[in-house]
mmCIF file of C-alpha atoms in Angstrom:
data_model
loop_
_atom_site.group_PDB
_atom_site.id
_atom_site.type_symbol
_atom_site.label_atom_id
_atom_site.label_comp_id
_atom_site.label_asym_id
_atom_site.label_seq_id
_atom_site.Cartn_x
_atom_site.Cartn_y
_atom_site.Cartn_z
ATOM 1 C CA MET A 1 0.000 0.000 0.000
ATOM 2 C CA LYS A 2 1.235 3.474 -0.894
ATOM 3 C CA LEU A 3 -0.048 6.527 0.967
ATOM 4 C CA LYS A 4 -1.541 9.527 -0.792
ATOM 5 C CA ALA A 5 1.175 12.151 -1.160
ATOM 6 C CA GLU A 6 -0.710 14.665 0.986
ATOM 7 C CA LEU A 7 -0.765 12.201 3.902
ATOM 8 C CA ILE A 8 3.015 11.837 3.972
ATOM 9 C CA LYS A 9 3.716 14.563 6.510
ATOM 10 C CA LEU A 10 7.388 13.989 7.302
ATOM 11 C CA LYS A 11 10.767 13.518 5.683
ATOM 12 C CA GLU A 12 13.122 10.706 6.634
ATOM 13 C CA GLY A 13 15.185 12.869 8.981
ATOM 14 C CA GLN A 14 12.078 14.030 10.853
ATOM 15 C CA ARG A 15 10.577 10.603 11.369
ATOM 16 C CA LEU A 16 10.871 8.248 14.331
ATOM 17 C CA HIS A 17 14.170 6.323 14.255
ATOM 18 C CA GLN A 18 15.037 8.083 10.960
ATOM 19 C CA CYS A 19 12.581 5.775 9.200
ATOM 20 C CA ASP A 20 12.541 6.136 5.397
ATOM 21 C CA VAL A 21 8.886 5.112 4.927
ATOM 22 C CA PRO A 22 5.717 6.692 6.369
ATOM 23 C CA ILE A 23 4.600 5.598 9.838
ATOM 24 C CA ILE A 24 1.006 5.423 11.031
ATOM 25 C CA ALA A 25 0.928 5.023 14.805
ATOM 26 C CA ILE A 26 -1.759 2.917 16.455
ATOM 27 C CA THR A 27 -2.161 4.144 20.017
ATOM 28 C CA GLY A 28 -4.671 4.166 22.857
ATOM 29 C CA GLY A 29 -4.875 3.292 26.524
ATOM 30 C CA ILE A 30 -4.290 -0.032 28.204
ATOM 31 C CA ALA A 31 -7.071 -2.575 27.503
ATOM 32 C CA CYS A 32 -8.490 -0.451 24.675
ATOM 33 C CA GLY A 33 -7.849 -3.083 22.013
ATOM 34 C CA LYS A 34 -4.754 -1.934 20.129
ATOM 35 C CA SER A 35 -3.744 -5.555 19.567
ATOM 36 C CA THR A 36 -7.127 -6.329 18.002
ATOM 37 C CA VAL A 37 -6.555 -3.519 15.505
ATOM 38 C CA SER A 38 -2.902 -4.402 14.851
ATOM 39 C CA ASP A 39 -3.653 -8.096 14.377
ATOM 40 C CA TYR A 40 -6.385 -7.271 11.873
ATOM 41 C CA LEU A 41 -4.052 -4.985 9.923
ATOM 42 C CA SER A 42 -1.478 -7.795 9.830
ATOM 43 C CA SER A 43 -4.107 -10.238 8.593
ATOM 44 C CA LEU A 44 -4.784 -7.884 5.674
ATOM 45 C CA GLY A 45 -1.121 -7.972 4.701
ATOM 46 C CA HIS A 46 -0.031 -4.650 6.169
ATOM 47 C CA PHE A 47 3.332 -4.309 7.903
ATOM 48 C CA VAL A 48 2.955 -3.870 11.662
ATOM 49 C CA ILE A 49 5.617 -3.305 14.301
ATOM 50 C CA ASN A 50 4.570 -3.677 17.930
ATOM 51 C CA ALA A 51 6.485 -1.519 20.412
ATOM 52 C CA ASP A 52 5.666 -3.818 23.343
ATOM 53 C CA GLN A 53 7.034 -6.782 21.389
ATOM 54 C CA LEU A 54 10.262 -4.897 20.678
ATOM 55 C CA VAL A 55 10.596 -4.211 24.407
ATOM 56 C CA LYS A 56 10.021 -7.899 25.217
ATOM 57 C CA GLU A 57 12.740 -8.901 22.764
ATOM 58 C CA ILE A 58 15.154 -6.415 24.323
ATOM 59 C CA TYR A 59 14.396 -7.842 27.782
ATOM 60 C CA GLN A 60 15.300 -11.319 26.509
ATOM 61 C CA THR A 61 18.890 -10.311 25.764
ATOM 62 C CA THR A 62 21.729 -11.220 28.107
ATOM 63 C CA GLU A 63 22.587 -7.530 28.310
ATOM 64 C CA ALA A 64 19.123 -6.708 29.666
ATOM 65 C CA VAL A 65 19.143 -9.550 32.192
ATOM 66 C CA ASN A 66 22.517 -8.381 33.488
ATOM 67 C CA PHE A 67 21.261 -4.798 33.681
ATOM 68 C CA ILE A 68 18.192 -5.802 35.714
ATOM 69 C CA LYS A 69 20.366 -8.009 37.917
ATOM 70 C CA ALA A 70 22.534 -4.985 38.704
ATOM 71 C CA THR A 71 19.764 -2.406 39.161
ATOM 72 C CA CYS A 72 16.929 -4.500 40.577
ATOM 73 C CA PRO A 73 18.235 -7.859 41.885
ATOM 74 C CA ASN A 74 14.911 -8.665 43.568
ATOM 75 C CA ALA A 75 13.379 -9.037 40.101
ATOM 76 C CA ILE A 76 15.713 -11.862 39.104
ATOM 77 C CA SER A 77 14.547 -15.424 39.688
ATOM 78 C CA GLU A 78 16.679 -18.418 38.699
ATOM 79 C CA GLY A 79 18.728 -16.290 36.340
ATOM 80 C CA SER A 80 15.753 -14.793 34.504
ATOM 81 C CA ILE A 81 13.690 -11.640 34.866
ATOM 82 C CA ASP A 82 10.555 -12.109 36.964
ATOM 83 C CA PHE A 83 8.317 -9.524 35.322
ATOM 84 C CA LYS A 84 5.672 -9.626 38.036
ATOM 85 C CA LYS A 85 8.293 -8.668 40.628
ATOM 86 C CA LEU A 86 9.824 -6.121 38.258
ATOM 87 C CA ARG A 87 6.460 -4.408 37.736
ATOM 88 C CA GLN A 88 5.995 -4.201 41.511
ATOM 89 C CA GLU A 89 9.467 -2.701 42.004
ATOM 90 C CA VAL A 90 9.003 -0.192 39.176
ATOM 91 C CA PHE A 91 5.526 0.754 40.375
ATOM 92 C CA ASN A 92 6.960 1.786 43.740
ATOM 93 C CA SER A 93 10.103 3.553 42.493
ATOM 94 C CA PRO A 94 9.965 6.331 39.873
ATOM 95 C CA GLU A 95 13.773 6.476 39.907
ATOM 96 C CA LEU A 96 14.064 2.786 39.038
ATOM 97 C CA LYS A 97 11.380 3.182 36.374
ATOM 98 C CA ASN A 98 13.332 5.998 34.737
ATOM 99 C CA LYS A 99 16.578 3.994 34.755
ATOM 100 C CA ILE A 100 14.972 0.977 33.120
ATOM 101 C CA GLU A 101 13.072 3.070 30.573
ATOM 102 C CA GLN A 102 16.295 4.829 29.590
ATOM 103 C CA PHE A 103 18.022 1.469 29.091
ATOM 104 C CA ILE A 104 15.169 0.152 26.935
ATOM 105 C CA TYR A 105 14.618 3.311 24.875
ATOM 106 C CA GLN A 106 18.302 3.538 23.966
ATOM 107 C CA ARG A 107 17.960 0.127 22.309
ATOM 108 C CA LEU A 108 14.607 0.613 20.587
ATOM 109 C CA PRO A 109 15.939 2.260 17.385
ATOM 110 C CA GLN A 110 18.116 -0.752 16.581
ATOM 111 C CA ALA A 111 15.308 -3.193 17.429
ATOM 112 C CA PHE A 112 12.926 -1.193 15.204
ATOM 113 C CA TYR A 113 15.443 -1.180 12.337
ATOM 114 C CA ILE A 114 15.965 -4.949 12.553
ATOM 115 C CA LYS A 115 12.204 -5.593 12.515
ATOM 116 C CA LYS A 116 11.780 -3.229 9.546
ATOM 117 C CA GLN A 117 14.067 -5.394 7.418
ATOM 118 C CA ALA A 118 11.200 -7.883 7.042
ATOM 119 C CA MET A 119 9.128 -5.409 4.980
ATOM 120 C CA LYS A 120 8.129 -6.627 1.515
ATOM 121 C CA PRO A 121 8.456 -4.390 -1.580
ATOM 122 C CA ASP A 122 4.701 -3.763 -1.756
ATOM 123 C CA GLN A 123 4.569 -2.720 1.917
ATOM 124 C CA GLN A 124 5.348 1.001 1.861
ATOM 125 C CA VAL A 125 3.805 2.028 5.187
ATOM 126 C CA ILE A 126 4.608 0.925 8.742
ATOM 127 C CA PHE A 127 1.751 0.647 11.226
ATOM 128 C CA TYR A 128 3.415 1.120 14.613
ATOM 129 C CA ASP A 129 1.490 -0.144 17.644
ATOM 130 C CA VAL A 130 2.808 2.162 20.370
ATOM 131 C CA PRO A 131 0.889 2.688 23.649
ATOM 132 C CA LEU A 132 2.779 5.737 24.952
ATOM 133 C CA LEU A 133 2.844 7.750 21.723
ATOM 134 C CA PHE A 134 1.606 10.982 23.274
ATOM 135 C CA GLU A 135 3.148 10.453 26.710
ATOM 136 C CA LYS A 136 6.630 10.191 25.179
ATOM 137 C CA GLY A 137 6.107 13.006 22.677
ATOM 138 C CA LEU A 138 6.425 10.714 19.663
ATOM 139 C CA ASP A 139 3.312 11.975 17.892
ATOM 140 C CA SER A 140 5.327 14.628 16.030
ATOM 141 C CA GLN A 141 7.630 11.893 14.671
ATOM 142 C CA VAL A 142 4.975 9.874 12.825
ATOM 143 C CA ASP A 143 2.985 10.830 9.741
ATOM 144 C CA LEU A 144 -0.433 9.933 11.138
ATOM 145 C CA HIS A 145 -1.786 8.596 14.405
ATOM 146 C CA TRP A 146 -4.944 6.636 15.093
ATOM 147 C CA CYS A 147 -6.354 6.175 18.592
ATOM 148 C CA VAL A 148 -8.152 2.969 19.555
ATOM 149 C CA TYR A 149 -10.825 4.129 21.971
ATOM 150 C CA VAL A 150 -13.054 2.759 24.710
ATOM 151 C CA SER A 151 -14.296 4.683 27.746
ATOM 152 C CA GLU A 152 -12.199 4.657 30.914
ATOM 153 C CA GLN A 153 -14.872 2.595 32.665
ATOM 154 C CA THR A 154 -14.634 -0.021 29.910
ATOM 155 C CA GLN A 155 -10.840 0.035 30.265
ATOM 156 C CA ILE A 156 -11.194 -0.706 33.973
ATOM 157 C CA GLU A 157 -13.669 -3.535 33.420
ATOM 158 C CA ARG A 158 -11.554 -5.167 30.708
ATOM 159 C CA LEU A 159 -8.324 -4.812 32.673
ATOM 160 C CA VAL A 160 -9.849 -6.405 35.787
ATOM 161 C CA ILE A 161 -10.937 -9.414 33.729
ATOM 162 C CA ARG A 162 -7.824 -9.654 31.537
ATOM 163 C CA ASP A 163 -5.214 -9.402 34.296
ATOM 164 C CA SER A 164 -7.246 -10.785 37.226
ATOM 165 C CA ILE A 165 -6.640 -7.677 39.330
ATOM 166 C CA SER A 166 -8.779 -5.521 41.588
ATOM 167 C CA GLU A 167 -10.654 -2.487 40.317
ATOM 168 C CA ALA A 168 -8.452 -0.295 42.544
ATOM 169 C CA ASP A 169 -5.270 -1.678 40.958
ATOM 170 C CA ALA A 170 -6.732 -1.253 37.481
ATOM 171 C CA LYS A 171 -7.444 2.410 38.224
ATOM 172 C CA LYS A 172 -3.873 2.929 39.472
ATOM 173 C CA ILE A 173 -2.437 1.438 36.284
ATOM 174 C CA ILE A 174 -4.700 3.521 34.049
ATOM 175 C CA ALA A 175 -3.852 6.664 36.040
ATOM 176 C CA GLN A 176 -0.205 6.299 34.994
ATOM 177 C CA GLN A 177 -1.163 6.940 31.363
ATOM 178 C CA MET A 178 -2.599 9.995 29.669
ATOM 179 C CA PRO A 179 -6.424 9.922 29.987
ATOM 180 C CA ILE A 180 -8.006 8.169 27.031
ATOM 181 C CA GLU A 181 -10.282 11.154 26.393
ATOM 182 C CA GLU A 182 -7.196 13.346 25.896
ATOM 183 C CA LYS A 183 -5.673 10.835 23.478
ATOM 184 C CA LYS A 184 -8.955 10.786 21.597
ATOM 185 C CA LYS A 185 -8.830 14.588 21.214
ATOM 186 C CA ARG A 186 -5.248 14.585 19.945
ATOM 187 C CA ALA A 187 -5.499 11.740 17.442
ATOM 188 C CA HIS A 188 -5.881 12.281 13.706
ATOM 189 C CA ARG A 189 -8.477 9.502 13.623
ATOM 190 C CA VAL A 190 -10.364 7.556 16.311
ATOM 191 C CA ILE A 191 -11.339 3.882 16.163
ATOM 192 C CA ASP A 192 -14.220 3.128 18.540
ATOM 193 C CA ASN A 193 -13.562 -0.363 19.892
ATOM 194 C CA SER A 194 -16.381 -0.387 22.438
ATOM 195 C CA LYS A 195 -18.743 -2.533 20.380
ATOM 196 C CA SER A 196 -18.273 -5.658 18.268
ATOM 197 C CA LYS A 197 -15.069 -6.645 16.485
ATOM 198 C CA GLU A 198 -16.972 -6.510 13.209
ATOM 199 C CA GLN A 199 -17.814 -2.851 13.801
ATOM 200 C CA THR A 200 -14.198 -2.117 14.692
ATOM 201 C CA PHE A 201 -13.017 -3.811 11.511
ATOM 202 C CA GLN A 202 -15.526 -1.850 9.421
ATOM 203 C CA GLN A 203 -14.073 1.394 10.783
ATOM 204 C CA LEU A 204 -10.584 0.171 9.935
ATOM 205 C CA GLU A 205 -11.572 -0.687 6.381
ATOM 206 C CA SER A 206 -12.980 2.819 5.992
ATOM 207 C CA LEU A 207 -9.805 4.416 7.360
ATOM 208 C CA LEU A 208 -7.621 2.306 5.090
ATOM 209 C CA GLY A 209 -9.694 3.496 2.152
ATOM 210 C CA GLU A 210 -8.828 7.103 3.031
ATOM 211 C CA LEU A 211 -5.109 6.400 2.749
ATOM 212 C CA ILE A 212 -4.837 5.483 -0.931
#
């Protein structure tokens, strides 16, 4: 797929990770359904990079394990990272959170570049599933951004079920992100994922039609 010329907002040097093809960011809050949207785009043959997956792959490296061992030894169990313990440690220590984020973000450009090498010749747009697009100020580094939206109450309900946590914990997690209503206001386009998957996919098909 090739974007309409007027939708290509940035030049290579202005784009996230110096990317030489247009990027459409897929963002939203936790439990809003970004993966549902990204998976559907992949099923249609579009090229999707998932920021959370890049982070997971970075965490799997020996370098990352050694870094966590040095900065947060309580989160190491039998030589591997215990992510439940790590989340607890990070949740209670902004300083630790900043250290780990800095380590990860320094390695994201290379991870992104490696993933990009799998693009096929007919794939001329990257759909980048990135939860913290606005929080990290990345929205100015992508050509377009779409927000997957459900109400905050729906976020809470889905998160409680998905992660088997209390409503209070779900609210704390959601409070760490920009409010979904603010993301909705900032986005170029909004995908309402509060109803059926079929209705979500219909919206996606319509948005894809606007691109070419």
